[in-house]
PDB file of C-alpha atoms in Angstrom:
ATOM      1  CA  UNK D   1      26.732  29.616 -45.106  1.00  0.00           C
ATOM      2  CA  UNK D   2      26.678  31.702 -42.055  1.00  0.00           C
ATOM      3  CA  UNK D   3      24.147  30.156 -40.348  1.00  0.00           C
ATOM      4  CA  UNK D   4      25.997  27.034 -40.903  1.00  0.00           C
ATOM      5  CA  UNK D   5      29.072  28.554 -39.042  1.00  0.00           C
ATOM      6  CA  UNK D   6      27.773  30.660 -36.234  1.00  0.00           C
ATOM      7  CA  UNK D   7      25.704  26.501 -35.541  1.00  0.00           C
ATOM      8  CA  UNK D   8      29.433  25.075 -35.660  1.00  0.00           C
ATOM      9  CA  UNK D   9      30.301  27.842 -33.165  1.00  0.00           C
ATOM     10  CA  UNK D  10      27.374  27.078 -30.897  1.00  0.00           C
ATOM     11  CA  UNK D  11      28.382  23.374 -30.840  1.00  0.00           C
ATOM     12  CA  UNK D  12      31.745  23.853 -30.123  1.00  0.00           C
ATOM     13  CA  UNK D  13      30.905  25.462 -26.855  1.00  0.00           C
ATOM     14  CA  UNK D  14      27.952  23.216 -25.823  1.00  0.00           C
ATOM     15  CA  UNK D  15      28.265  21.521 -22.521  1.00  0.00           C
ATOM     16  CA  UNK D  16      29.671  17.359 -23.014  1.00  0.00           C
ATOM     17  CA  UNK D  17      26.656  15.109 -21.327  1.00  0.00           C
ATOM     18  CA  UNK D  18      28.377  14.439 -18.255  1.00  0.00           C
ATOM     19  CA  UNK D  19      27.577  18.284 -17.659  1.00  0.00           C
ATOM     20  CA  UNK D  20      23.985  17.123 -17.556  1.00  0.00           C
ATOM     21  CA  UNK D  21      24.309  15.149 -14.699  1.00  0.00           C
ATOM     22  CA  UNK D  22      23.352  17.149 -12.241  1.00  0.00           C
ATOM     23  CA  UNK D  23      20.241  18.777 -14.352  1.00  0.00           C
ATOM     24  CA  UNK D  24      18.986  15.179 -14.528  1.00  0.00           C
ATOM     25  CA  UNK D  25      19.121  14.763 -11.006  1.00  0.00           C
ATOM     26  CA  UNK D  26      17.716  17.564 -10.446  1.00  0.00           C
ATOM     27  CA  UNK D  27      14.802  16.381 -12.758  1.00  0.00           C
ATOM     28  CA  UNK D  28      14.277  13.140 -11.321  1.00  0.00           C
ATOM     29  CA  UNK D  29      14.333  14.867  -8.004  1.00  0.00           C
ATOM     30  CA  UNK D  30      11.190  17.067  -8.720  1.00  0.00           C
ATOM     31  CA  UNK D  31       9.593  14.327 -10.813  1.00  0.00           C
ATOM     32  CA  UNK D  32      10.020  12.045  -7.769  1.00  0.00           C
ATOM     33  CA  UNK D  33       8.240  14.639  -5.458  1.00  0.00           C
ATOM     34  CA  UNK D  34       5.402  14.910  -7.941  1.00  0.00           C
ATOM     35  CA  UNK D  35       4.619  11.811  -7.685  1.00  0.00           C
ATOM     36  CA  UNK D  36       4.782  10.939  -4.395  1.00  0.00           C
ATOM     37  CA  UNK D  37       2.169  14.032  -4.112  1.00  0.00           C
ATOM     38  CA  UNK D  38       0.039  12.442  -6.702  1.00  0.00           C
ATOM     39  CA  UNK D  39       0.283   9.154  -4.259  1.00  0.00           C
ATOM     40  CA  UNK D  40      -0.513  11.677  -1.102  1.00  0.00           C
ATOM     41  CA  UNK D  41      -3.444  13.307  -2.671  1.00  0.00           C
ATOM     42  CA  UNK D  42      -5.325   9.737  -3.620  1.00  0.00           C
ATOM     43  CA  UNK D  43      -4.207   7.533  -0.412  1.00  0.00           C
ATOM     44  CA  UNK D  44      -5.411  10.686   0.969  1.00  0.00           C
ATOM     45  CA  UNK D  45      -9.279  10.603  -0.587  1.00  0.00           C
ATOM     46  CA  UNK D  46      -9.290   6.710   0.418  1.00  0.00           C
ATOM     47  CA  UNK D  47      -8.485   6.906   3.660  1.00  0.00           C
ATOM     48  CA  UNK D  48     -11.003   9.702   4.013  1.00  0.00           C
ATOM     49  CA  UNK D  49     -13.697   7.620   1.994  1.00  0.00           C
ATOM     50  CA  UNK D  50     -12.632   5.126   4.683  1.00  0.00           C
ATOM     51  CA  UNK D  51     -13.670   7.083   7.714  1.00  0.00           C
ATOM     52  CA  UNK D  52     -16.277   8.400   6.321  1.00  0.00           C
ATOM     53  CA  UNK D  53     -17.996   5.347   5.741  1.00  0.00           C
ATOM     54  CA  UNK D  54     -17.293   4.131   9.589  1.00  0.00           C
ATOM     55  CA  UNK D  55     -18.486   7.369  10.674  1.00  0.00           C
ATOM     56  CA  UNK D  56     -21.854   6.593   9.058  1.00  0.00           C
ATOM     57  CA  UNK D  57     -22.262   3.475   9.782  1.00  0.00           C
ATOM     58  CA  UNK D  58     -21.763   4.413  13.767  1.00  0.00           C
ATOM     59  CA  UNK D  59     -24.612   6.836  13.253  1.00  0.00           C
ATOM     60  CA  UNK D  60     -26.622   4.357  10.655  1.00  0.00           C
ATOM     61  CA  UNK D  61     -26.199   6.828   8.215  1.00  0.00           C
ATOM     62  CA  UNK D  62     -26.114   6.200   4.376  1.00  0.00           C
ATOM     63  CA  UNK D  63     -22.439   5.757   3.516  1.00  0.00           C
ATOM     64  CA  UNK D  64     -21.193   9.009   1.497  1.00  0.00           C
ATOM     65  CA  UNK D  65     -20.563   7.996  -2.062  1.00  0.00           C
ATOM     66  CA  UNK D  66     -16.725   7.878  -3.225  1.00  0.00           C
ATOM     67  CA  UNK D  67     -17.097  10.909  -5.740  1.00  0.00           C
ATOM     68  CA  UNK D  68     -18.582  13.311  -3.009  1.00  0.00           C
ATOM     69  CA  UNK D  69     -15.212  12.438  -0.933  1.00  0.00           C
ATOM     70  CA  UNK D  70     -12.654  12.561  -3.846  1.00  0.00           C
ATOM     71  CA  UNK D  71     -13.765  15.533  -6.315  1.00  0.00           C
ATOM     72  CA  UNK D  72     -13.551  19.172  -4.815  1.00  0.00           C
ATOM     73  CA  UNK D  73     -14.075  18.627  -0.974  1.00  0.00           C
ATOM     74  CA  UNK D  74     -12.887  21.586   0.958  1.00  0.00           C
ATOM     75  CA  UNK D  75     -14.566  20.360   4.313  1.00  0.00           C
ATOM     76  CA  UNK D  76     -11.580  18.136   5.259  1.00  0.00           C
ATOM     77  CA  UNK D  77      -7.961  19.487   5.893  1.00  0.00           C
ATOM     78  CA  UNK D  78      -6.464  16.280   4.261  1.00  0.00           C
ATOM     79  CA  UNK D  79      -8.548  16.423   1.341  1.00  0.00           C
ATOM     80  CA  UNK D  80      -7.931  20.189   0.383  1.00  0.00           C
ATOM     81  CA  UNK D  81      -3.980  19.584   1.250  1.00  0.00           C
ATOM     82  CA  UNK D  82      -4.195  16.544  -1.529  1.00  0.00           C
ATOM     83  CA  UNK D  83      -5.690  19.134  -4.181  1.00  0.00           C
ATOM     84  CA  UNK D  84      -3.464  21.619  -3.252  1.00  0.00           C
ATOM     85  CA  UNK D  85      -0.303  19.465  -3.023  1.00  0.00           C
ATOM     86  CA  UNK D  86      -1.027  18.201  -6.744  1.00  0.00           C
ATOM     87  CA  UNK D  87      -2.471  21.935  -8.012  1.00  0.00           C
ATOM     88  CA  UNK D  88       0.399  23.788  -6.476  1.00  0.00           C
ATOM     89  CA  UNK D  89       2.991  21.358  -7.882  1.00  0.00           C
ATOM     90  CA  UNK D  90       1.979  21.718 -11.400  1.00  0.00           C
ATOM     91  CA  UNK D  91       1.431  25.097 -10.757  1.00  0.00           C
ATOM     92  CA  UNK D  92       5.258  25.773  -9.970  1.00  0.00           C
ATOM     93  CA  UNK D  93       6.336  23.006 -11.967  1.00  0.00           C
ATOM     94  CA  UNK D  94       5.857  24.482 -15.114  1.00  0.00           C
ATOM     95  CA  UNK D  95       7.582  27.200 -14.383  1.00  0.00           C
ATOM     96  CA  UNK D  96      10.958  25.167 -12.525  1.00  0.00           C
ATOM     97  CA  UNK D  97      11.873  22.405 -15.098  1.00  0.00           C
ATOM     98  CA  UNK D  98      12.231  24.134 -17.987  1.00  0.00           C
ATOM     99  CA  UNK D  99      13.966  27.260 -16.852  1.00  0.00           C
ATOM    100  CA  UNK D 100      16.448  24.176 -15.202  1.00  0.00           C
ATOM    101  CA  UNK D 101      16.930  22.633 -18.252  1.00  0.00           C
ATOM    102  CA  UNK D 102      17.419  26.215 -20.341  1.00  0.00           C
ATOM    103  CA  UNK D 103      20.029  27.455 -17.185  1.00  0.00           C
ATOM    104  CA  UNK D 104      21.698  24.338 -17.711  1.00  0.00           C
ATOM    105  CA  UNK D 105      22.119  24.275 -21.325  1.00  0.00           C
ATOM    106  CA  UNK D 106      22.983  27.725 -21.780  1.00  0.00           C
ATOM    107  CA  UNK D 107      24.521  29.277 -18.699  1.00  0.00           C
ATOM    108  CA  UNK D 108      25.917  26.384 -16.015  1.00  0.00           C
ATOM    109  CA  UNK D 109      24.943  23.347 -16.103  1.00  0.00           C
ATOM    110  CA  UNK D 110      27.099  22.409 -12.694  1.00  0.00           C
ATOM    111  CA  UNK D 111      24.722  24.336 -10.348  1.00  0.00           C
ATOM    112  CA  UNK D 112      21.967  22.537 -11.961  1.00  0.00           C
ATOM    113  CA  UNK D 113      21.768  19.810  -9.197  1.00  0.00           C
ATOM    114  CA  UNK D 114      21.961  22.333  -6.645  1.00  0.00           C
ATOM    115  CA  UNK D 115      19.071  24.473  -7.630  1.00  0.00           C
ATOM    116  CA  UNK D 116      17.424  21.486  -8.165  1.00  0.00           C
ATOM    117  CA  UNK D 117      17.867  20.492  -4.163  1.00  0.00           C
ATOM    118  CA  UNK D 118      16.848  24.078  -3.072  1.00  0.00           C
ATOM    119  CA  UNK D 119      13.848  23.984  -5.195  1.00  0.00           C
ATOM    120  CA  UNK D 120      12.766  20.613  -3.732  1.00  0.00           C
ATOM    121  CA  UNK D 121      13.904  21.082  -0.330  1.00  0.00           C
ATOM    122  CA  UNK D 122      11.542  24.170   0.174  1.00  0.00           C
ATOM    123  CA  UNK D 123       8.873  22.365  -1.808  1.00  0.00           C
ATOM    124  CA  UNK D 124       8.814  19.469   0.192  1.00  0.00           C
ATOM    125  CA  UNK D 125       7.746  21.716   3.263  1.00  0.00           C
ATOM    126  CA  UNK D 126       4.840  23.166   1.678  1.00  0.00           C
ATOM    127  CA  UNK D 127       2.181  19.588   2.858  1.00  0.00           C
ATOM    128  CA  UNK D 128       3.385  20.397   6.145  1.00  0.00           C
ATOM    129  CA  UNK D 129       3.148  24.302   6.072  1.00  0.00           C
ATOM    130  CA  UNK D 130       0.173  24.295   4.208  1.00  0.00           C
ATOM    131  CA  UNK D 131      -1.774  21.849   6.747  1.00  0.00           C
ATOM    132  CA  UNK D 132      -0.790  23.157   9.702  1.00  0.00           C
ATOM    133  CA  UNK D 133      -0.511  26.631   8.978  1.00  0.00           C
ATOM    134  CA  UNK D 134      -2.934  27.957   5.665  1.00  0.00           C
ATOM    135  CA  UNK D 135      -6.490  30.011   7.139  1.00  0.00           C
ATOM    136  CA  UNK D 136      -9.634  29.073   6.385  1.00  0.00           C
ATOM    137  CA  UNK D 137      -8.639  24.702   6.448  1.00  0.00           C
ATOM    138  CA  UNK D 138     -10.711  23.231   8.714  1.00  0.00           C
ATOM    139  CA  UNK D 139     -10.972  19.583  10.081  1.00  0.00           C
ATOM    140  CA  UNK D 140     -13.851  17.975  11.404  1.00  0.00           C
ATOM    141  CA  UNK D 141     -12.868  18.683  15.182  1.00  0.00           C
ATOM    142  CA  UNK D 142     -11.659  22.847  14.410  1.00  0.00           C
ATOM    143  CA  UNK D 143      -9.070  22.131  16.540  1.00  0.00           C
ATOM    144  CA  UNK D 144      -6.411  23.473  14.396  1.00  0.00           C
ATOM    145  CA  UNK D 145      -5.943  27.470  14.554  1.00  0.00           C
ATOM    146  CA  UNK D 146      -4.324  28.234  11.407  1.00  0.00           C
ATOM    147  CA  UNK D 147      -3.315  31.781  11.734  1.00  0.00           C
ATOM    148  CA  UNK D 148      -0.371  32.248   9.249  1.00  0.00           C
ATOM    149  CA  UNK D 149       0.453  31.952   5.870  1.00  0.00           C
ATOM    150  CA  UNK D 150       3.844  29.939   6.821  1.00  0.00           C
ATOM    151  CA  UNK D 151       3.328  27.687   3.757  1.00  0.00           C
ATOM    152  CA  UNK D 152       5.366  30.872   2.000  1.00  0.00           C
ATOM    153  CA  UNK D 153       8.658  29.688   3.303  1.00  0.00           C
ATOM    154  CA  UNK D 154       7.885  26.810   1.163  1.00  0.00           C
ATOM    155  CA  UNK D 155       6.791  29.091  -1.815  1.00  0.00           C
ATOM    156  CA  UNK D 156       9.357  31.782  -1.732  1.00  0.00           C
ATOM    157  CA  UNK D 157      12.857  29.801  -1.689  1.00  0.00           C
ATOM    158  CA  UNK D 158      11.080  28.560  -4.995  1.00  0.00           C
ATOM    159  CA  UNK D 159      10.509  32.023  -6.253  1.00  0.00           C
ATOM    160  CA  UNK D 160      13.462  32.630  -5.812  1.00  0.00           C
ATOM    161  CA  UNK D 161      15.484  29.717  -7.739  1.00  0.00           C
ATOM    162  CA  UNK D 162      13.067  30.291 -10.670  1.00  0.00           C
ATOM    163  CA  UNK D 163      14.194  34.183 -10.519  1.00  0.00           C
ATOM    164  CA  UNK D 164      17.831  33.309 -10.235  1.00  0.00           C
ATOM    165  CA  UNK D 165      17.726  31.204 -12.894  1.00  0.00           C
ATOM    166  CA  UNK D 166      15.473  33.638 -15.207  1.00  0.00           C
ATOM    167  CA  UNK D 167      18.189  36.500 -14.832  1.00  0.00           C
ATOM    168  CA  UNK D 168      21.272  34.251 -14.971  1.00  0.00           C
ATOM    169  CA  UNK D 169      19.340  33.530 -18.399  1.00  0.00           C
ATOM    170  CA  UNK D 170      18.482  36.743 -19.775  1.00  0.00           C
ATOM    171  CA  UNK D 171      21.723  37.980 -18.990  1.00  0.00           C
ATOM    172  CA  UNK D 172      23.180  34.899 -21.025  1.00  0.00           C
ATOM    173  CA  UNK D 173      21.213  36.072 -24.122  1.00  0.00           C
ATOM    174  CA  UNK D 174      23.351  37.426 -26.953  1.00  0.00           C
TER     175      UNK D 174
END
């Protein structure tokens, strides 16, 4: 019978739907980005497969076959930043939706939108960071000098929602 009670007590506080708003937005938000990434990284193995194939034919070279261009090619910037776009998103990702949906449900679920937008915001910088500024990504011409690791002001505001929202959490515990 107390178990029954001490659930009755737990409903009674939980947050009406409407508080879920914003955690839903948030949601669709990241699930939004992730897929436009999943978009980036195979437009970005086509179009690669695409010059590829001109660049052989203007040298009467055999054209490269699809798989060597799409699966594991670290020789082009584009390519790596596709793999890297996807890999880092599910990397994070795993760690960011849930701890939304927990913060939401049992600390606030009105900030939930919010954190959401951080998260994303600094997310959405990491293609450009990353290709522009991560060592050791070459192109074809080496004209890029990548000589930071910038792509962290993409990583770190994201570290730092997830850590917000851990505490806020553990502190929430009974």
């Amino acid at each position: 019978l107390a178990i029954f009670q001490s659930t009755s007590i737990m409903l009674s506080t939980f947050p009406a739907p409407e508080d879920y708003a914003g955690t839903i937005k948030g949601t669709l938000l990241w699930l939004n980005m992730f897929m436009m990434f999943f978009m980036f990284q195979s437009f970005s193995k086509l179009y690669l497969y695409q010059v590829k194939a001109v660049e052989a034919k203007s040298k009467e070279k055999p054209i490269p076959p699809f798989p060597e261009i799409k699966y594991y090619n670290n020789k082009d910037a584009l390519a790596m930043l596709g793999d890297r776009l996807v890999g880092n998103t599910l990397e994070q990702g795993i760690v960011f939706l849930p701890l939304l949906w927990l913060h939401a449900v049992f600390v606030d679920p009105t900030i939930s939108l919010t954190l959401a937008q951080v998260y994303v915001a600094a997310r959405a910088l990491y293609p450009i960071l990353y290709f522009f500024f991560f060592p050791g990504v070459t192109n074809n011409n080496n004209n890029l000098n990548r000589q930071s690791h910038a792509y962290i002001f993409s990583t770190m505001p994201g570290y730092a929602v997830n850590t917000y929202m851990m505490v806020k959490l553990y502190f929430a515990l009974p």
